Short mmCIF file of C-alpha atoms in Angstrom, two decimals:
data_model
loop_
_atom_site.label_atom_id
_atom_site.label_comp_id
_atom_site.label_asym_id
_atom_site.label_seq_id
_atom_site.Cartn_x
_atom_site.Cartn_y
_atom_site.Cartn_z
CA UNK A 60 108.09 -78.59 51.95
CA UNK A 61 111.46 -79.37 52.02
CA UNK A 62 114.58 -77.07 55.11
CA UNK A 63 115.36 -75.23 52.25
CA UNK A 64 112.22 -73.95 50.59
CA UNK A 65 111.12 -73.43 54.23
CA UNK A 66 113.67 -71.21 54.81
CA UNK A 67 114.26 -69.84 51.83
CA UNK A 68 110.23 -68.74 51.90
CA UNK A 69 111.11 -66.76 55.45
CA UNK A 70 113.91 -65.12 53.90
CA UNK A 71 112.11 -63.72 51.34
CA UNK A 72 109.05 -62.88 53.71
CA UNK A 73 111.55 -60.61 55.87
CA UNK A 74 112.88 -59.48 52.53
CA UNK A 75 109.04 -58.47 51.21
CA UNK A 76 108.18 -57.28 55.08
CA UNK A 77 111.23 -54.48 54.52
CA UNK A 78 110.87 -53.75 50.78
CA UNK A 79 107.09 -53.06 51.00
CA UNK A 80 107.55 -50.41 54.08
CA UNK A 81 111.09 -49.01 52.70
CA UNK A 82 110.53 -48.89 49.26
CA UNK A 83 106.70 -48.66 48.55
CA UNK A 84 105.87 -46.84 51.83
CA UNK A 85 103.01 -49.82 52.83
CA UNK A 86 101.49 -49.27 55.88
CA UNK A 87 103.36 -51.48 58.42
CA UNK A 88 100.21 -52.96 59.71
CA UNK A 89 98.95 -53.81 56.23
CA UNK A 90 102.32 -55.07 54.98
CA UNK A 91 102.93 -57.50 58.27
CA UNK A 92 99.37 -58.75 57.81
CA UNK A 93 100.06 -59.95 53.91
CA UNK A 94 103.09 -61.57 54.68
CA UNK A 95 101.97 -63.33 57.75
CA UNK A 96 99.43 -64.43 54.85
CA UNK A 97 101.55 -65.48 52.43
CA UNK A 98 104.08 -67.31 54.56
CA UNK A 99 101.25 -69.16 56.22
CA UNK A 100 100.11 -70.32 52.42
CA UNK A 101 103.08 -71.32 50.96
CA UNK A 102 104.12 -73.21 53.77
CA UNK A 103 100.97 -74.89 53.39
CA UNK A 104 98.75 -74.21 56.53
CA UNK A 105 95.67 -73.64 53.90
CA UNK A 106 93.80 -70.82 53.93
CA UNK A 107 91.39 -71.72 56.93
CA UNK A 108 94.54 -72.73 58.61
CA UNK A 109 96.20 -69.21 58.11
CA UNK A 110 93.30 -67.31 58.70
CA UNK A 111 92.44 -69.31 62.44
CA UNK A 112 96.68 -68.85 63.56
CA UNK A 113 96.79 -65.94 62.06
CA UNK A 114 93.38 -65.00 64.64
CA UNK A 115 94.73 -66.84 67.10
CA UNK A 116 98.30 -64.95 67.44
CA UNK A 117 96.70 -61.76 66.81
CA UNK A 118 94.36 -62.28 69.83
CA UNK A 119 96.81 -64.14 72.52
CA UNK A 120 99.10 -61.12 71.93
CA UNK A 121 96.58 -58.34 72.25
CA UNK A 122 94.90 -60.28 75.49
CA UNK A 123 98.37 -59.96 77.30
CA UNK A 124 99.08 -56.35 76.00
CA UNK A 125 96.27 -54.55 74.70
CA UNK A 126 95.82 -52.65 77.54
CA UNK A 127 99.23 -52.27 78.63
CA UNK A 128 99.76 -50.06 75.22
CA UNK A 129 96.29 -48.11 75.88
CA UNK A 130 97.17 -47.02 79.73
CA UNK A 131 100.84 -46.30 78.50
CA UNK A 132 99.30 -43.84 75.74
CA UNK A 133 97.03 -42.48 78.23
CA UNK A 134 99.46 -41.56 81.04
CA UNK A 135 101.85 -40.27 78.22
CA UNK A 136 99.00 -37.71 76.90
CA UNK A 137 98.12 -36.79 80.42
CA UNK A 138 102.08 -35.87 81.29
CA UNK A 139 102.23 -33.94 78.02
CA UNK A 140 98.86 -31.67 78.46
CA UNK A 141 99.32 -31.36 82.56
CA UNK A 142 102.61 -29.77 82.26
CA UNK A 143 104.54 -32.49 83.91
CA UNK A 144 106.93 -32.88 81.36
CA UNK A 145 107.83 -29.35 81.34
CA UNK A 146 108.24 -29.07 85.47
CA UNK A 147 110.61 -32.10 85.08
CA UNK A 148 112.50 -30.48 82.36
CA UNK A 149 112.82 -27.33 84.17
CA UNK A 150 113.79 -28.89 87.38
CA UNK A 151 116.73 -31.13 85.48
CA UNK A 152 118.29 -27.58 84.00
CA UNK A 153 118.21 -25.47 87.60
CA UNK A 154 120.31 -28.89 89.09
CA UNK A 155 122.90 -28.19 86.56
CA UNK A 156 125.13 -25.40 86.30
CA UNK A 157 125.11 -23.69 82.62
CA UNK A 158 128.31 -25.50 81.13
CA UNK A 159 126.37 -28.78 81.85
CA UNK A 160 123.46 -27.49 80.31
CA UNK A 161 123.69 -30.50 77.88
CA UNK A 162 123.62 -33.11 80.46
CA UNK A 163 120.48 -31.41 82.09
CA UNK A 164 118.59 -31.97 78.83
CA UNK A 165 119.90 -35.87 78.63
CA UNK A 166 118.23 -36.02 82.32
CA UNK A 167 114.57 -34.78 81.42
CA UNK A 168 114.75 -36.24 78.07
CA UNK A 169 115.49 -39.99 79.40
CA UNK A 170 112.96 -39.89 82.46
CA UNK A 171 110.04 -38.02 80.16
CA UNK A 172 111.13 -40.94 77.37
CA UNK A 173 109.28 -43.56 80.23
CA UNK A 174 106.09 -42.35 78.97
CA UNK A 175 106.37 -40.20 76.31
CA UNK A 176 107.31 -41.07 72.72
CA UNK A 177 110.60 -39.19 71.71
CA UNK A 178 109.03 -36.95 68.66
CA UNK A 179 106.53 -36.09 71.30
CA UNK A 180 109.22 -34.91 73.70
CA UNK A 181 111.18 -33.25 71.05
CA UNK A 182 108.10 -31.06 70.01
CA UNK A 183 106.97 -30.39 73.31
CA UNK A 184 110.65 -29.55 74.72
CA UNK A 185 112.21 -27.44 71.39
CA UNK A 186 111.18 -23.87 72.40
CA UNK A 187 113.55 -24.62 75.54
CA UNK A 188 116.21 -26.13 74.35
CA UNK A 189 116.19 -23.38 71.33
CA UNK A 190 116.39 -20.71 74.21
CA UNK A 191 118.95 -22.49 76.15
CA UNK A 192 120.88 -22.62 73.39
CA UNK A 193 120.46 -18.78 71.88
CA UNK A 194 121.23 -17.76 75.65
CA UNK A 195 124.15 -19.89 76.12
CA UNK A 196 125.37 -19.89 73.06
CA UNK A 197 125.69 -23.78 73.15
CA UNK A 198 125.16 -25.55 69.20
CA UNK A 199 121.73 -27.02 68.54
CA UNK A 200 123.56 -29.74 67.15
CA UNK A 201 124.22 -30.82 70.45
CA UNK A 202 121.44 -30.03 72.29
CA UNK A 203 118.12 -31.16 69.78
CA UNK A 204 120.04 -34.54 69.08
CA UNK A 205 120.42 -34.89 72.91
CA UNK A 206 117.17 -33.94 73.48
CA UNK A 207 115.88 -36.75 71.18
CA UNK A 208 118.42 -39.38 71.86
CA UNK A 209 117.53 -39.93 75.52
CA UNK A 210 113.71 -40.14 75.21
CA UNK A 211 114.42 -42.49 71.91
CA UNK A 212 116.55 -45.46 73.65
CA UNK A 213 113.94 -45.12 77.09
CA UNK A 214 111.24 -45.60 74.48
CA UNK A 215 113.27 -48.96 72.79
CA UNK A 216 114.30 -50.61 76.18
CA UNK A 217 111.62 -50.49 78.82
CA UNK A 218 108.08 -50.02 78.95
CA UNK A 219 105.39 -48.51 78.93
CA UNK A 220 107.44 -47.70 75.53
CA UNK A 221 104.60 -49.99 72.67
CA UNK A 222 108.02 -51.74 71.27
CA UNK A 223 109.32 -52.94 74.47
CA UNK A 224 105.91 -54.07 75.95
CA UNK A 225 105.21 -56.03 72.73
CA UNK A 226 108.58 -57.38 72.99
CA UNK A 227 108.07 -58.73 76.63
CA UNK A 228 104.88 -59.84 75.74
CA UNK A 229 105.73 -61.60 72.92
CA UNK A 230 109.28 -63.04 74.41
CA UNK A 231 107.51 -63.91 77.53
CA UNK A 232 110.00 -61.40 79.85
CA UNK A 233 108.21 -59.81 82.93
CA UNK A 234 107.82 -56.31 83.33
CA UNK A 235 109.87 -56.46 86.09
CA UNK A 236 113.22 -57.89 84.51
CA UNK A 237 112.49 -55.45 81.12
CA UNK A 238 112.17 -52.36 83.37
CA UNK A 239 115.51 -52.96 85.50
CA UNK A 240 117.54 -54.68 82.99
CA UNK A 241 116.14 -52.29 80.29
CA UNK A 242 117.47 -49.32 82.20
CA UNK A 243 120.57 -51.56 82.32
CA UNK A 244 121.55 -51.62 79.07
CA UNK A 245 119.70 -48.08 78.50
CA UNK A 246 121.15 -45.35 80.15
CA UNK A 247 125.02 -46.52 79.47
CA UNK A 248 123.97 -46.13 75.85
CA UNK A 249 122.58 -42.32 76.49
CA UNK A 250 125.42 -41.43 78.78
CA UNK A 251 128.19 -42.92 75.33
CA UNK A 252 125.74 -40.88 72.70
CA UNK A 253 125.63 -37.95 74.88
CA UNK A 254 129.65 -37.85 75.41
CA UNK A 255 129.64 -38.00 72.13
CA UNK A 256 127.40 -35.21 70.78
CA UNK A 257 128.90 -33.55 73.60
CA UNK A 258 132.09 -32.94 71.33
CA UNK A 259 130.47 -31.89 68.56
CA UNK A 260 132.13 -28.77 67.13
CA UNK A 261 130.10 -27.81 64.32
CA UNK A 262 127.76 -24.51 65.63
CA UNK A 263 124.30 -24.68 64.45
CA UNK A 264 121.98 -21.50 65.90
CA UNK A 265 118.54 -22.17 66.90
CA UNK A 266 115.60 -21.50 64.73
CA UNK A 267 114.72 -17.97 64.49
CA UNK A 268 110.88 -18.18 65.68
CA UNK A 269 111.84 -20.19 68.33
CA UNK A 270 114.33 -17.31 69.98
CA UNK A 271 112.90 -14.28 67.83
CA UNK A 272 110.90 -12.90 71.24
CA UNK A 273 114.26 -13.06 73.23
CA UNK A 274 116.23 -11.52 70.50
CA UNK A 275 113.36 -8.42 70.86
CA UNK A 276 113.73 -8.47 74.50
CA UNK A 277 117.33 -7.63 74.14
CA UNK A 278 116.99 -5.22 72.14
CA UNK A 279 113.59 -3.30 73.20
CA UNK A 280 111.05 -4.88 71.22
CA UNK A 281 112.84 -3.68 67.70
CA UNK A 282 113.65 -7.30 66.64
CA UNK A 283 117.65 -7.70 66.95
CA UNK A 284 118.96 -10.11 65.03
CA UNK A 285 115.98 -12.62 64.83
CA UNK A 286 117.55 -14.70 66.61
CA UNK A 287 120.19 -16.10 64.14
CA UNK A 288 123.28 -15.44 66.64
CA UNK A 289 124.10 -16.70 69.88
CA UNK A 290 124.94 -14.27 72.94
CA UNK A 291 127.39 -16.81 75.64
CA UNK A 292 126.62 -16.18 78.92
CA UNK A 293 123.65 -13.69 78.48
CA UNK A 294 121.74 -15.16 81.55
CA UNK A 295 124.21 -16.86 83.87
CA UNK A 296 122.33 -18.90 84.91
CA UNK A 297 120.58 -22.33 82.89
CA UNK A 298 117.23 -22.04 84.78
CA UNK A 299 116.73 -18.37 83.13
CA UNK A 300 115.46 -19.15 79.23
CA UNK A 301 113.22 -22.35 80.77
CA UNK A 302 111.30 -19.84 83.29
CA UNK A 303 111.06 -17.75 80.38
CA UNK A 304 109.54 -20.22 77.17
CA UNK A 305 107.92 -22.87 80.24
CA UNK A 306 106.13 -19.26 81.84
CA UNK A 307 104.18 -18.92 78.82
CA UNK A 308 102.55 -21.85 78.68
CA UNK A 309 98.48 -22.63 79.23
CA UNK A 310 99.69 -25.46 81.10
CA UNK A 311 98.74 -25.15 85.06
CA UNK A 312 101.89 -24.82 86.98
CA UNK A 313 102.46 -28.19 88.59
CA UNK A 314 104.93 -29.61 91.57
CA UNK A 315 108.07 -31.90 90.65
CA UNK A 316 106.49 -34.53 93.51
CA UNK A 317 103.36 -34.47 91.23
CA UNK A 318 104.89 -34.67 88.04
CA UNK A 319 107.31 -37.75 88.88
CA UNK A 320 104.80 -40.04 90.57
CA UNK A 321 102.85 -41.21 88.10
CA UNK A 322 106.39 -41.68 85.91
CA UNK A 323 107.93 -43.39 88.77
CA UNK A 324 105.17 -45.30 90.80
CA UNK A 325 103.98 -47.90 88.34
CA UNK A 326 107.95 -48.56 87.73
CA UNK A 327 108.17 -49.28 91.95
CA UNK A 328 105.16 -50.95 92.28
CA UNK A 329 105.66 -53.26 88.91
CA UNK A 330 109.74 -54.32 89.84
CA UNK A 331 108.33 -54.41 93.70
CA UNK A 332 105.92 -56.92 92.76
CA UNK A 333 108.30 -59.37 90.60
CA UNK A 334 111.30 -59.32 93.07
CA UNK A 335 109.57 -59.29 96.56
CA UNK A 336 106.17 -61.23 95.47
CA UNK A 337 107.77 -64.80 95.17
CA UNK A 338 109.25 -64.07 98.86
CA UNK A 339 106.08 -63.00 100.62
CA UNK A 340 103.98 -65.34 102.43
CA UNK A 341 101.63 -67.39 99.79
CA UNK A 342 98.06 -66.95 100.29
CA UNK A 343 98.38 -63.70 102.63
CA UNK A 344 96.43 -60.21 101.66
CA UNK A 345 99.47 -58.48 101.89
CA UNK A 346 100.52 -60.95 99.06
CA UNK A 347 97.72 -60.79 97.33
CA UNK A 348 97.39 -56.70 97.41
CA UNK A 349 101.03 -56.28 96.31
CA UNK A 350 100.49 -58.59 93.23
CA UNK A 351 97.44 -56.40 92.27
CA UNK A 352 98.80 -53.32 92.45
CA UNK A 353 102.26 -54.57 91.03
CA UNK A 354 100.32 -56.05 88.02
CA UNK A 355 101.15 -53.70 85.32
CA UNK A 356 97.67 -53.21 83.54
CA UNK A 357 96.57 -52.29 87.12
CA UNK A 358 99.93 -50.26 87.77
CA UNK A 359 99.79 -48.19 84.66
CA UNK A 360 95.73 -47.67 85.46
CA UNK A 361 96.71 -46.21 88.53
CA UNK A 362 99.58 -44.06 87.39
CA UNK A 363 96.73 -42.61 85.21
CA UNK A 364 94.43 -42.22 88.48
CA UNK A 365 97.83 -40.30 90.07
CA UNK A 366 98.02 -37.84 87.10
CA UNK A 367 94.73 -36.34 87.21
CA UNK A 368 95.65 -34.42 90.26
CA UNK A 369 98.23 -32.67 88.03
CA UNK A 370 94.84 -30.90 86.13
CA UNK A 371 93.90 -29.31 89.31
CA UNK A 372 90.10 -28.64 89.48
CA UNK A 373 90.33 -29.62 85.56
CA UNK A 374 90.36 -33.27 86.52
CA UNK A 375 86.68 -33.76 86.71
CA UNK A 376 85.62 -31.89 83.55
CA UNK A 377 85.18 -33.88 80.03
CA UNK A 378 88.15 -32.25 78.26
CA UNK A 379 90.30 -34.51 81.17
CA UNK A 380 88.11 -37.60 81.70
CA UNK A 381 86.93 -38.14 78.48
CA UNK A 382 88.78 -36.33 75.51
CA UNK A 383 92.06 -36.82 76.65
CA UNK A 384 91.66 -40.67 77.42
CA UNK A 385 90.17 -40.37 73.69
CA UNK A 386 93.09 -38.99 72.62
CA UNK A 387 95.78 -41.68 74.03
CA UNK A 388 93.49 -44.15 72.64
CA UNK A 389 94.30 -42.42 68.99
CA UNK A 390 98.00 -42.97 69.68
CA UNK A 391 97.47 -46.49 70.76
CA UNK A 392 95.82 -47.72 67.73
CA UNK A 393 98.96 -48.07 65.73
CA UNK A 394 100.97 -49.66 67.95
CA UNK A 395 97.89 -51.74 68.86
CA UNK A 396 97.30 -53.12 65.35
CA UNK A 397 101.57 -53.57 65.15
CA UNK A 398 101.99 -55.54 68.05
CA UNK A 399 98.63 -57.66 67.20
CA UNK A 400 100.08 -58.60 63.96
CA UNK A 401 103.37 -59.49 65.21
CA UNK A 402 101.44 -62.04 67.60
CA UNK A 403 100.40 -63.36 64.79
CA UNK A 404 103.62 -63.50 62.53
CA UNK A 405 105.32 -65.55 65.43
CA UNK A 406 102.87 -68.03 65.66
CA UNK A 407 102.77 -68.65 61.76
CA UNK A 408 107.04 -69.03 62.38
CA UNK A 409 106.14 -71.28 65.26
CA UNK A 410 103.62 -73.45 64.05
CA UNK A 411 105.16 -73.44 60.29
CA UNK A 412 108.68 -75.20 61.12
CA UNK A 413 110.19 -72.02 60.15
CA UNK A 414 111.65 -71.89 63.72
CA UNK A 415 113.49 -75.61 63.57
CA UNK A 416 114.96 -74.15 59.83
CA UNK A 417 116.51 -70.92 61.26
CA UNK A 418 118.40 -71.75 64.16
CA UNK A 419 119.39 -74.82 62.64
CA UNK A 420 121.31 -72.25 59.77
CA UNK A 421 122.28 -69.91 62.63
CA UNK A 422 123.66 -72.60 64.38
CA UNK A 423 126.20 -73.87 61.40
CA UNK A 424 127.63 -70.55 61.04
CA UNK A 425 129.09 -70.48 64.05
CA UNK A 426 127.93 -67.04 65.41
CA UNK A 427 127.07 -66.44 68.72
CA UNK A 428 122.94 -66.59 68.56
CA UNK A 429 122.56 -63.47 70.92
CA UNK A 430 123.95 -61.44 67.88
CA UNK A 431 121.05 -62.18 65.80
CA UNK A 432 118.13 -60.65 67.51
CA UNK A 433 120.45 -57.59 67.48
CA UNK A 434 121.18 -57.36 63.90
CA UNK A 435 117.16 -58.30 62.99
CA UNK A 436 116.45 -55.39 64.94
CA UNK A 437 118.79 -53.07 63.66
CA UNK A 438 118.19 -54.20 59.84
CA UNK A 439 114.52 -53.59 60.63
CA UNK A 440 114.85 -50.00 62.15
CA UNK A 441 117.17 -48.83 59.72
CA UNK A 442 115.61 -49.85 56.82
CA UNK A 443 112.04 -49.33 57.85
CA UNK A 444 112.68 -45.95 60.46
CA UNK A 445 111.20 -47.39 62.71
CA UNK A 446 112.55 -48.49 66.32
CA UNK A 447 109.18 -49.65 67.74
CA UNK A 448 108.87 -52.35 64.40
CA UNK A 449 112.46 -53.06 65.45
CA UNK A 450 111.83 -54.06 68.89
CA UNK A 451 108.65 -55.24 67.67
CA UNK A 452 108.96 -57.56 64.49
CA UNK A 453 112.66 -59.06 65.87
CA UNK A 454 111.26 -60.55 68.95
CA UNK A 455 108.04 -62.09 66.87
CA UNK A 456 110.93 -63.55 64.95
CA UNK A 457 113.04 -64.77 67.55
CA UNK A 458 110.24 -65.87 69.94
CA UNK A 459 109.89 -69.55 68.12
CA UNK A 460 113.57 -69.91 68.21
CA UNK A 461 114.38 -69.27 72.02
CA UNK A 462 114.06 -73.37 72.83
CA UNK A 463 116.16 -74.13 69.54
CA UNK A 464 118.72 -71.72 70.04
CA UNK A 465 118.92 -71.94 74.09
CA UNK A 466 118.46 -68.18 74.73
CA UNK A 467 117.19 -66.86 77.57
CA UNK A 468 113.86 -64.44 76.80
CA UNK A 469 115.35 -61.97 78.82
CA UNK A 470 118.72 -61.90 76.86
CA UNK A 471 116.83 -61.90 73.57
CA UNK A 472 113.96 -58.98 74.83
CA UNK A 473 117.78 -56.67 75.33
CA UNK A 474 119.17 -57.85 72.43
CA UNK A 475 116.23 -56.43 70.17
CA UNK A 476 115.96 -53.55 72.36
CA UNK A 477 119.41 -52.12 71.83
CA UNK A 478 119.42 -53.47 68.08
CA UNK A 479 116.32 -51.56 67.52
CA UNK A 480 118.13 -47.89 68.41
CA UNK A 481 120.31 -48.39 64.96
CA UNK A 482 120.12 -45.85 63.37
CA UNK A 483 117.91 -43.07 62.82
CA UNK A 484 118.05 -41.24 59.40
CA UNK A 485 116.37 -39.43 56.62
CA UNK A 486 113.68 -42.11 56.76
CA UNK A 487 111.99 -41.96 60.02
CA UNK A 488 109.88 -39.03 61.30
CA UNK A 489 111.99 -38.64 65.00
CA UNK A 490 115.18 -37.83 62.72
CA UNK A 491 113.05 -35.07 60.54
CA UNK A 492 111.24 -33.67 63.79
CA UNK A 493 114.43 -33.46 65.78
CA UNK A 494 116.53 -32.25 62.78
CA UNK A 495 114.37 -29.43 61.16
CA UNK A 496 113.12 -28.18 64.68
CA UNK A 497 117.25 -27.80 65.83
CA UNK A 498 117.90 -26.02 62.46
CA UNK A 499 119.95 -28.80 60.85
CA UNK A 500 120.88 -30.10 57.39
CA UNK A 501 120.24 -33.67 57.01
CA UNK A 502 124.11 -34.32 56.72
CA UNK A 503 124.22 -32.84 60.47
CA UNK A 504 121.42 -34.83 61.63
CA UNK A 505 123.49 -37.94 60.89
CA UNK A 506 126.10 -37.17 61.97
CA UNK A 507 124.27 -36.34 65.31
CA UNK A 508 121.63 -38.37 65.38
CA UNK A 509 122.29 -41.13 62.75
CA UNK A 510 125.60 -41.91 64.73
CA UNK A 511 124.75 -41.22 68.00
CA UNK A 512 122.02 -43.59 67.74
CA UNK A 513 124.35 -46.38 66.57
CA UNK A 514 126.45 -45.45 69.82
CA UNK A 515 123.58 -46.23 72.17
CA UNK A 516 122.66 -49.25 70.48
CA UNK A 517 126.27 -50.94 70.42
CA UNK A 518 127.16 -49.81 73.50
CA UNK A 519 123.49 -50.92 75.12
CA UNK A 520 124.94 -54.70 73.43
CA UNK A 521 128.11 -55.19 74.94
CA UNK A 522 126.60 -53.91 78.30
CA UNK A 523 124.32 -57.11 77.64
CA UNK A 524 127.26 -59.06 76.60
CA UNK A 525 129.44 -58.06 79.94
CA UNK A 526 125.76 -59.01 81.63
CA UNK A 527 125.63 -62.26 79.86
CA UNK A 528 129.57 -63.03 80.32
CA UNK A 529 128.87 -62.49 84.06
CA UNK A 530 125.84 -64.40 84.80
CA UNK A 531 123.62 -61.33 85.71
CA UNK A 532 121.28 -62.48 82.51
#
């Protein structure tokens, strides 16, 4: 087949890839898996041909990852059930006094987005943010889209989020380098969104039934105003309405010590083991034991091991050992299946020529090739909702094209990370969790959300840009 059918076939495969999830609402795994098909046949690998790379990518990937996603799901669930996630949140809003309640939320929500998908965090965190905001009579527009925003870019730039580990994975980037250089370009993209939602100056009250048992507090038990209003300065202090929503929880009540270490201890042991490994002594046990444990299938397992404490005498019964590892394995399957399939899509690219085509076109317009991981990924999340397909589905593109292009993995793994944050709207489920649950209109949840996510993403890319200009990547 002649450079121009070539690519002319993976242009319309991306094209097909978008249109089928977009427009005809296609399961991503299903769609990925036909056009990995049909771009393997008409480039003419045959249909045994297709079928054995199409195999072969989908097991490599899964071999390097699989159980990467499954531990990451697991110690998510775990945080979520134990109560961690609500001790951290709690602890972040007594550290800041009530005028900074905002930037108390953008603290929990960007350490609980290390393990915890953002809707997840959103629907666990909402009755507290809803009373923060009834008792201080801050909008919801700022606080549910901050609440979201800092969990969503943790869960596009490092992992144990499923898009960044099948990025790495795929791109070939060690844990190591996509945790610290992840937060890199991360958090200066939650600290520009928050600023901005910050300003905001539309009020939106919190949803009734969320603040309906404070409004009856106030008023004796005779129902008040059903929450609709906001009463400024009611508590004085920011720790008040999360004693009172956290308090009511089934959840055991659980240290901050407890809670963080099994966030922060695979995170230590995994960048530990990549910076200080290649320096220790080769062949020593102290070498050998801080590769093991810096591994990260074997550092996430642990971090799982370190959460079970959280349950208390719980930890040995089946709801804990079994049912809740059952449950994390529910959540995996998706992105399981997506990052499995995207193995498989870049090694059709790879072993197809499409890879020679592409960068030989990027390469005559004259851009600079870091910019095109970022605007894959940001074509692919917008259109399709979905960051995790962003992060995902860009780096199984780019992966064949690092040698022709002469881009460093580690440049390209950021790149598609902070492309992928652009932007959440009406199409994705975090922007219709986040924007019912804070009692917005859709217009108000892009202008929140839909543009704050565009100002973590752009400002997550010239942080890698300044990183690249300086030699640090």
């Amino acid at each position: 087949m002649s450079d121009a059918l070539t690519l002319l076939a993976f242009l319309g495969a991306i094209v097909v890839l978008v249109l089928f999830i977009a427009r005809f609402k296609v399961h991503p795994v299903a769609t990925l898996f036909i056009v990995v098909v049909a771009l393997g046949l008409v480039l003419g690998m045959g249909g045994t041909g297709t079928v054995e790379l199409v195999k072969d990518g989908f097991g490599n990937t899964l071999a390097n990852v699989g159980l990467l996603i499954v531990f990451g799901c697991v110690l998510g669930k775990m945080l979520e059930l134990s109560g961690a996630a609500m001790k951290i949140t709690e602890t972040a809003l007594r550290l800041f006094s009530e005028n900074k309640v905002p930037w108390a939320i953008a603290l929990a929500s960007t350490v609980l987005g290390i393990p915890l998908i953002a809707d997840t965090a959103v629907v666990m965190l909402i009755p507290i943010v809803s009373a923060l905001a009834y008792r201080t009579g801050i909008s919801m527009m700022k606080l549910g889209p901050i609440l979201y925003i800092g969990a969503y870019v943790m869960t596009s730039v490092i992992p144990p989020g499923p898009g960044p580990l099948a990025s790495a994975s795929l791109l070939d980037v060690s844990m190591g380098e996509a945790i610290v250089y992840g937060l890199a370009v991360g958090v200066p993209g939650i600290l520009a969104a928050t600023v901005y939602l910050t300003r905001t100056k539309t009020h939106v009250p919190p949803k009734p039934e969320f603040v309906e048992h404070l409004a009856d507090a106030a008023t004796g038990g005779t129902g008040g105003t059903g929450g609709t209003g906001a009463t400024p300065g009611s508590t004085g202090s920011a720790g008040a309405p999360a004693d009172d929503v956290a308090g009511a929880s089934d959840a055991p009540r659980v240290g901050l010590f407890g809670s963080l270490l099994p966030i922060l201890a695979p995170i230590v042991l995994i960048v530990f083991a990549s910076l200080a490994g290649p320096a220790l002594p080769e062949g020593s046990w102290v070498t050998a034991t801080v590769l093991f444990v810096g591994e990260p299938t074997m550092a996430l397992f642990l971090a799982c091991l370190l959460a079970l404490p959280l349950f208390r005498g719980r930890w040995r019964d089946k709801s804990t050992l079994n049912d809740l590892f059952e449950a994390g394995l529910r959540i995996a399957a998706m992105p399981l299946a997506l990052t499995g399939v995207g193995g498989a899509l870049a090694t059709i690219i790879r072993e197809t020529g499409v890879a020679e085509n592409v960068a030989g076109t990027i390469e005559s317009t004259g851009l600079s090739p870091v910019i095109i991981p970022f605007l894959i990924a940001a074509a692919v999340c917008t259109i399709t909702g979905s960051n995790i397909l962003g992060v995902m589905t860009s780096a199984a593109i780019m992966q064949p094209l690092l040698p022709a292009l002469d881009l460093s993995p580690l440049v390209v793994y950021l790149a598609c990370a902070t492309g992928a944050q652009i932007m959440k709207h009406a199409n994705s489920s975090g922007f219709w969790v986040t924007t019912t649950l804070s009692n917005m209109t859709v217009g108000q949840g892009i202008r929140s959300i839909g543009v704050a996510s565009v100002i973590s993403g752009v400002t997550g890319f010239a942080v890698l840009n300044v990183l690249i200009a300086t030699g640090l990547v």
